[in-house]
Coordinates of C-alpha atoms in Angstrom, one line a residue:
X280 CA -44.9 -25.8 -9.2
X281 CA -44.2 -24.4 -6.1
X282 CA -46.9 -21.8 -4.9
X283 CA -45.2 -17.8 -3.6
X284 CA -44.4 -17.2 -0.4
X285 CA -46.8 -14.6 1.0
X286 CA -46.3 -12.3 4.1
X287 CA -49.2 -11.5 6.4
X288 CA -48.5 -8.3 8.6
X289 CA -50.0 -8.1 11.7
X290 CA -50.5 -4.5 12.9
X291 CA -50.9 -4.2 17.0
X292 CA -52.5 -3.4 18.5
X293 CA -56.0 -5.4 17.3
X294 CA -59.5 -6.9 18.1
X295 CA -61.2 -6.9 21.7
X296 CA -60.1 -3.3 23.9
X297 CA -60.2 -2.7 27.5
X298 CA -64.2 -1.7 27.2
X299 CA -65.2 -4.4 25.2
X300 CA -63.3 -7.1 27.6
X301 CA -65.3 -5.0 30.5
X302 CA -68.7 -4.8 28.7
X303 CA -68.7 -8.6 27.5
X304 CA -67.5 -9.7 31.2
X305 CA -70.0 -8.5 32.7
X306 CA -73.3 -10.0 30.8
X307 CA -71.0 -13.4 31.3
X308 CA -70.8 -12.8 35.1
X309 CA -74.3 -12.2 35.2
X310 CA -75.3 -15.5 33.3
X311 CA -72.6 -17.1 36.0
X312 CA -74.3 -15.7 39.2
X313 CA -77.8 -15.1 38.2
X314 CA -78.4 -17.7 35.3
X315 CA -80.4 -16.8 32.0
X316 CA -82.3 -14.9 30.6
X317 CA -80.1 -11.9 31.1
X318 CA -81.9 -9.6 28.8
X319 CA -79.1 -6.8 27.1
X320 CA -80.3 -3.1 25.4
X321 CA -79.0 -3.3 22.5
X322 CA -75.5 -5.2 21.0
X323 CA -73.5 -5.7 23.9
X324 CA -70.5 -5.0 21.3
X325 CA -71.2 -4.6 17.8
X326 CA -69.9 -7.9 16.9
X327 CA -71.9 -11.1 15.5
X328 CA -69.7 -13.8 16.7
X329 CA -70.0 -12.0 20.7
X330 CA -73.7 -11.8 20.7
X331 CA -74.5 -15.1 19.0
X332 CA -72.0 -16.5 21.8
X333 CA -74.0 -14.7 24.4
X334 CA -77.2 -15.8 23.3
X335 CA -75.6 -19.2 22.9
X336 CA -75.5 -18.9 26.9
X337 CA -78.9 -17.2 27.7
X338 CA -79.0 -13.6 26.9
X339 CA -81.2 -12.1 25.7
X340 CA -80.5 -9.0 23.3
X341 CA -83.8 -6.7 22.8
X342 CA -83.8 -2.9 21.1
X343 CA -86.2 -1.5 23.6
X344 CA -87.1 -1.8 27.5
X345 CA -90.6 -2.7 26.4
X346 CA -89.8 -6.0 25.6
X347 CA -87.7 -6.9 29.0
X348 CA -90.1 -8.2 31.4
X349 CA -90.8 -6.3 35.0
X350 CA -88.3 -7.1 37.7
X351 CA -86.2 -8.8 35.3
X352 CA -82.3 -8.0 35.1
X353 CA -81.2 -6.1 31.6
X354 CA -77.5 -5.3 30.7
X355 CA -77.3 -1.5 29.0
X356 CA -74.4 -1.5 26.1
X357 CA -71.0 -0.5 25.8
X358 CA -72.0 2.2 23.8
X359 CA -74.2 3.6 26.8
X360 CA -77.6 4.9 27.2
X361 CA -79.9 8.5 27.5
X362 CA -80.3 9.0 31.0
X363 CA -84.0 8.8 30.0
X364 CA -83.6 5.1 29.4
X365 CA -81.8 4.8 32.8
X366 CA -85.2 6.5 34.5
X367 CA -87.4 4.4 32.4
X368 CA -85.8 1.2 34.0
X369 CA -86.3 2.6 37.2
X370 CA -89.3 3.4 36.5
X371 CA -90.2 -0.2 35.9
X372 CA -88.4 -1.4 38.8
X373 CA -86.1 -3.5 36.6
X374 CA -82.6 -4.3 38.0
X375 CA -80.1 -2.5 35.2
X376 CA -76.2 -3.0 35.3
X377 CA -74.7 -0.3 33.4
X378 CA -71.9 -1.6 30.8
X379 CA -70.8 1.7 29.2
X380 CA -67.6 1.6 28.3
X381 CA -66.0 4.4 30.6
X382 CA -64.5 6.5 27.7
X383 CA -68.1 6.9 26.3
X384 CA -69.4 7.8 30.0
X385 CA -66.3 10.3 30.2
X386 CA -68.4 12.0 26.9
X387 CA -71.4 12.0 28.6
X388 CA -70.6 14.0 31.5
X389 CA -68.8 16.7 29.5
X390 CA -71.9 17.3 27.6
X391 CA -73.7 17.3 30.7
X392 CA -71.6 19.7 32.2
X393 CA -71.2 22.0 28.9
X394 CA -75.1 22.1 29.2
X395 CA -75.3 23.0 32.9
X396 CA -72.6 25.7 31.8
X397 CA -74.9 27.5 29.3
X398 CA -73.4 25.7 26.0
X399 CA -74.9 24.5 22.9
X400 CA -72.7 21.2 22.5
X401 CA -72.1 20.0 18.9
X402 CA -71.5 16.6 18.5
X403 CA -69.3 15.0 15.9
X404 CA -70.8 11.9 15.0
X405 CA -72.7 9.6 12.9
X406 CA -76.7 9.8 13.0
X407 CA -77.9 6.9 14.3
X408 CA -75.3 4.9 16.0
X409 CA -76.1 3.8 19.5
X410 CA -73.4 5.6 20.7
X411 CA -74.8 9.0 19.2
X412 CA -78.3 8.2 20.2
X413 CA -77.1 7.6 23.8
X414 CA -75.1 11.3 23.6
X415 CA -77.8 13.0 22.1
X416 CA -79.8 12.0 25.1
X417 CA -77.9 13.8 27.8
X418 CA -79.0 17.1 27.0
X419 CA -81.2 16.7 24.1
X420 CA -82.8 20.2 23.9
X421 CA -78.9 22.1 24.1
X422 CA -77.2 19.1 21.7
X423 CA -76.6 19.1 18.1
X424 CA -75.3 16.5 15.7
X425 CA -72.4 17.5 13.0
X426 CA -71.5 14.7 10.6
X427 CA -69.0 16.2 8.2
X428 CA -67.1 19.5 7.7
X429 CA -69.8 20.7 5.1
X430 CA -72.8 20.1 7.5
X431 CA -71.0 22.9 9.9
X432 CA -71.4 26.0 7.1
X433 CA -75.3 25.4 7.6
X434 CA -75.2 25.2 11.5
X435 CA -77.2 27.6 13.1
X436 CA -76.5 27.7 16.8
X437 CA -78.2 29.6 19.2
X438 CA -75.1 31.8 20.4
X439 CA -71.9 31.4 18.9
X440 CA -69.9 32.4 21.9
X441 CA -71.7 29.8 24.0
X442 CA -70.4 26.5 21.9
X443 CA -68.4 23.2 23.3
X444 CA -68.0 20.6 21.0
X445 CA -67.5 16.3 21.4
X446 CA -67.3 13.4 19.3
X447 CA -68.1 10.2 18.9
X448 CA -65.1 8.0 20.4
X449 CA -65.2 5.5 17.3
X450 CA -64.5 7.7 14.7
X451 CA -61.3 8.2 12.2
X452 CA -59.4 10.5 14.0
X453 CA -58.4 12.8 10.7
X454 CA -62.4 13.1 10.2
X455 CA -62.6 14.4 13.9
X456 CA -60.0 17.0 13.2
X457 CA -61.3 17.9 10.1
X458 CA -64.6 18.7 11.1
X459 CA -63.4 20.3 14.2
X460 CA -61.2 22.8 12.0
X461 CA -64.7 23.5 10.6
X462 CA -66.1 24.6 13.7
X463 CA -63.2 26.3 14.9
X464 CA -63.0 28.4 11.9
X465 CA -66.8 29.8 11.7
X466 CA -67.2 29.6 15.2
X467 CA -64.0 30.7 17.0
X468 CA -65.1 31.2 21.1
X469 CA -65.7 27.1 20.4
X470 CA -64.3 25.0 22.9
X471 CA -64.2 21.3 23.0
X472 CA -61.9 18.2 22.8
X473 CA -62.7 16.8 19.1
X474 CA -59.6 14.1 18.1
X475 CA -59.2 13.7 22.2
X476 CA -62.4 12.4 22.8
X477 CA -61.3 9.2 20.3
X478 CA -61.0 6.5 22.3
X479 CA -57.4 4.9 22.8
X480 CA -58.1 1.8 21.1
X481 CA -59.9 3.3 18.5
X482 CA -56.5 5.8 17.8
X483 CA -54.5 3.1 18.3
X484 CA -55.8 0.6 15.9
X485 CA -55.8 3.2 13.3
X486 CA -52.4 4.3 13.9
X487 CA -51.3 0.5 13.5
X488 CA -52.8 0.3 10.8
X489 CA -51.8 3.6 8.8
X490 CA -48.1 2.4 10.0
X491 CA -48.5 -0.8 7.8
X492 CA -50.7 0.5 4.7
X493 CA -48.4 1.3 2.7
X494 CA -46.2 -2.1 2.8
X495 CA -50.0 -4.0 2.0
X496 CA -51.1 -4.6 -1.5
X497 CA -54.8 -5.2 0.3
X498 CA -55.8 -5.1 3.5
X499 CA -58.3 -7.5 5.7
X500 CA -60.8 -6.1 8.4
X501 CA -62.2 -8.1 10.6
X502 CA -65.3 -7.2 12.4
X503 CA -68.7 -6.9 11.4
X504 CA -70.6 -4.4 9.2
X505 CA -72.3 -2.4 12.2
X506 CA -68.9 -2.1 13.6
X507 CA -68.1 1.8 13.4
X508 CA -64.5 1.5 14.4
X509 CA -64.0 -1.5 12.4
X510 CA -65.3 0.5 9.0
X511 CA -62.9 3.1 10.2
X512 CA -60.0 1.2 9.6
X513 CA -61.4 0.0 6.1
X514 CA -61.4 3.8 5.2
X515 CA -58.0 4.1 6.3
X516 CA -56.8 1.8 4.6
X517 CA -59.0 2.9 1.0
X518 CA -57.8 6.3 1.4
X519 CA -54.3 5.8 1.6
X520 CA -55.0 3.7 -1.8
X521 CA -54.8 0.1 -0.9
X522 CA -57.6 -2.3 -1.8
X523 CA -59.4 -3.0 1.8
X524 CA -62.5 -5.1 3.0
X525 CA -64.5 -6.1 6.1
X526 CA -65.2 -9.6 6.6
X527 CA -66.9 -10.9 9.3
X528 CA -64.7 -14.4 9.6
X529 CA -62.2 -16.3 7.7
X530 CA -65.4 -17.5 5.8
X531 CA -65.9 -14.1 4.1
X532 CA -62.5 -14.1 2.3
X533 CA -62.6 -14.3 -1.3
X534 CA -59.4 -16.1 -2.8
X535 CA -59.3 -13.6 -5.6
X536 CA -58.9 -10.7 -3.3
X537 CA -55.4 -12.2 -3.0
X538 CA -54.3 -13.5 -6.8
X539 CA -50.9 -11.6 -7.3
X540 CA -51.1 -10.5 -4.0
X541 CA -48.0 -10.5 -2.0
X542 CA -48.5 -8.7 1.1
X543 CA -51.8 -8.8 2.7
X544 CA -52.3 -7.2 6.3
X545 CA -54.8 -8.3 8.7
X546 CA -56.5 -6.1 11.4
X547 CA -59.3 -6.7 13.6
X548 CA -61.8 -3.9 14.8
X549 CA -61.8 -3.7 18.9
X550 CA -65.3 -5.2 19.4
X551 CA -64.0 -8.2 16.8
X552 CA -62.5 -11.6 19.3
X553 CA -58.9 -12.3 18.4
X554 CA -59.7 -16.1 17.7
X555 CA -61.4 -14.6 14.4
X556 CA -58.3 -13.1 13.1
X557 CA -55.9 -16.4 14.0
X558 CA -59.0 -18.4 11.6
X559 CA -58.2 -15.6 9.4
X560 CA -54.4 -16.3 9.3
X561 CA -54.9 -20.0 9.1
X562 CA -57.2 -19.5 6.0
X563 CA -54.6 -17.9 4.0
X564 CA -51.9 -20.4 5.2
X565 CA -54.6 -22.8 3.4
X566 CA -54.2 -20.4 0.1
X567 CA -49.9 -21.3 -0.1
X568 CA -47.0 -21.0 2.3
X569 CA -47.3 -17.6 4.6
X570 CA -44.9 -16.0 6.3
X571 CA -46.4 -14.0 9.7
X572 CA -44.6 -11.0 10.9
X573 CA -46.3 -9.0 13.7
X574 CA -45.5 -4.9 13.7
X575 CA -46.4 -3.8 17.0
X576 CA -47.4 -0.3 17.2
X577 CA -48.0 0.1 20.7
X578 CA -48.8 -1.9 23.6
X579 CA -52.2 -1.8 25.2
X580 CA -52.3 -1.9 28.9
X581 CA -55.7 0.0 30.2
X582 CA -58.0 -1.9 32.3
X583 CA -61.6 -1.3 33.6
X584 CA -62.9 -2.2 36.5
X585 CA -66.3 -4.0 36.9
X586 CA -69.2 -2.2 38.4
X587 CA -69.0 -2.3 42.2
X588 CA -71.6 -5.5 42.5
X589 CA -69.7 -7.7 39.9
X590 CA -66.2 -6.9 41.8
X591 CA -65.0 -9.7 43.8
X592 CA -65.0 -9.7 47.7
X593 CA -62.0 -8.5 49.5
X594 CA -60.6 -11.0 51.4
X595 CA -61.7 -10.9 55.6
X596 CA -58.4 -10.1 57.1
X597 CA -59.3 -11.3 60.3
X598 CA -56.8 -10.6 63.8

């Protein structure tokens, strides 16, 4: 009996962004020039497959300075840092290369700056992500943290005319807005940049997504659970009403996700490597006969450019 042909949409764009691709690079530089250990604050990315790689090459991935030894060289995330963690490595002498992705070091600067101005900044966000912590940090005594539209009927500020708001760059982009109409609407001298301060990949994965749901009958994720962008686009997909799930690898899909399914579309968060969503494709191909079709949403072409010390030499144009 021959099996049903199944299609497999492709929304672009998918996995790894410009910041990721920057952040990654540079631990792997540093292994090149300097050799291991290269100790790392935190999850370079939040991605299993990218750290266990790194470590598979000598880095060294700890939650606190405390446990990188004096002198050494240590690697601060793509989600960044408090500028307290910054003077604590000066501090200790140790040799720090910063690998915040720019769009989050773009947040920390208008926070600093709201602050210097007089304003309370709210921050959209989610408690405890490194990316919040990091925020938080910048101006900790004029900073508070909003994580939903009913958290913001509760806020008390100190003055209501002195109020800039931010967000988290890896959040769903409706849930920014949302929450932003909140603040806007009990506290209307607010200024801020809410749904702006999403990051493009993180926008643009949703939207290529969200142009695709509605085709799917379920829809794949892959990235892992810590992954704030990558649960994102599991939301998406669950509140538009289509059966979603994150999976680490091809080894987390369950064949009975897919019984009577017909259409299933696979996405990758953008701290997920692309090689994980071609094992994907391949293990449904291993299910019955596939057909791929790639929906490009928009192309992708930011780059970053590596710290100063990691750049590589201009050329000596001699006479």
């Amino acid at each position: 009996m021959t099996r049903r042909l199944r299609r497999v949409l492709l929304p672009a764009p998918r996995s790894f962004c410009a910041g990721v691709e920057r952040a990654i690079e540079i631990v792997e530089r540093l292994l090149d020039e300097h050799g291991p250990p290269v100790y790392v604050r935190n999850q370079i990315v939040h991605n299993a497959h990218v750290v266990a790689d790194l470590e598979s090459r000598g880095a060294v991935f700890v939650g606190e300075l405390d446990e990188v030894p004096d002198d050494a060289l240590v690697v601060f995330s793509a989600h960044g840092v408090a500028p307290a963690v910054e003077r604590e490595a000066a501090a200790r002498g140790l040799d720090a290369v910063d690998a915040t992705c720019p769009l989050v070091s773009k947040v920390h600067a208008e926070a600093r700056r709201a602050a210097d101005n007089g304003d309370t900044v709210i921050l959209i966000g989610h408690e405890g992500h490194e990316e919040v912590v990091g925020t938080l940090g910048v101006a900790p005594e004029r900073t508070l943290l909003v994580e939903s539209a009913d958290a913001v009927a509760t806020l008390r500020v100190p003055d209501p005319a002195r109020l800039t708001y931010l967000s988290q760059t890896t959040l769903a982009v409706t849930e920014v807005e949302t929450i932003a109409e909140a603040l806007q609407q009990r506290f209307p001298a607010i200024k801020g940049q809410g749904a702006d301060d999403i990051c493009y990949a993180t926008s643009n994965r949703q939207a290529a997504v969200a142009a695709v749901v509605e085709e799917a009958d379920v829809v794949l994720v892959v990235g892992s659970a810590n992954s704030s962008n990558s649960n994102r686009l599991v939301e998406l997909a669950r509140t538009a009403g289509v059966e979603a799930h994150l999976i680490e690898d091809a080894n987390a899909v369950d064949p009975r996700w897919l019984e009577e399914v017909a259409t299933v579309a696979v996405t990758a968060g953008a701290s997920a490597p692309p090689r994980l969503v071609d094992e994907v494709v391949r293990s449904l191909a291993e299910l019955g006969p596939i057909e791929i079709v790639e929906r490009v949403h928009t192309r992708e072409t930011q780059e970053f450019l590596l710290p100063q010390r990691l750049r590589p030499a201009a050329p000596n144009r001699g006479r």
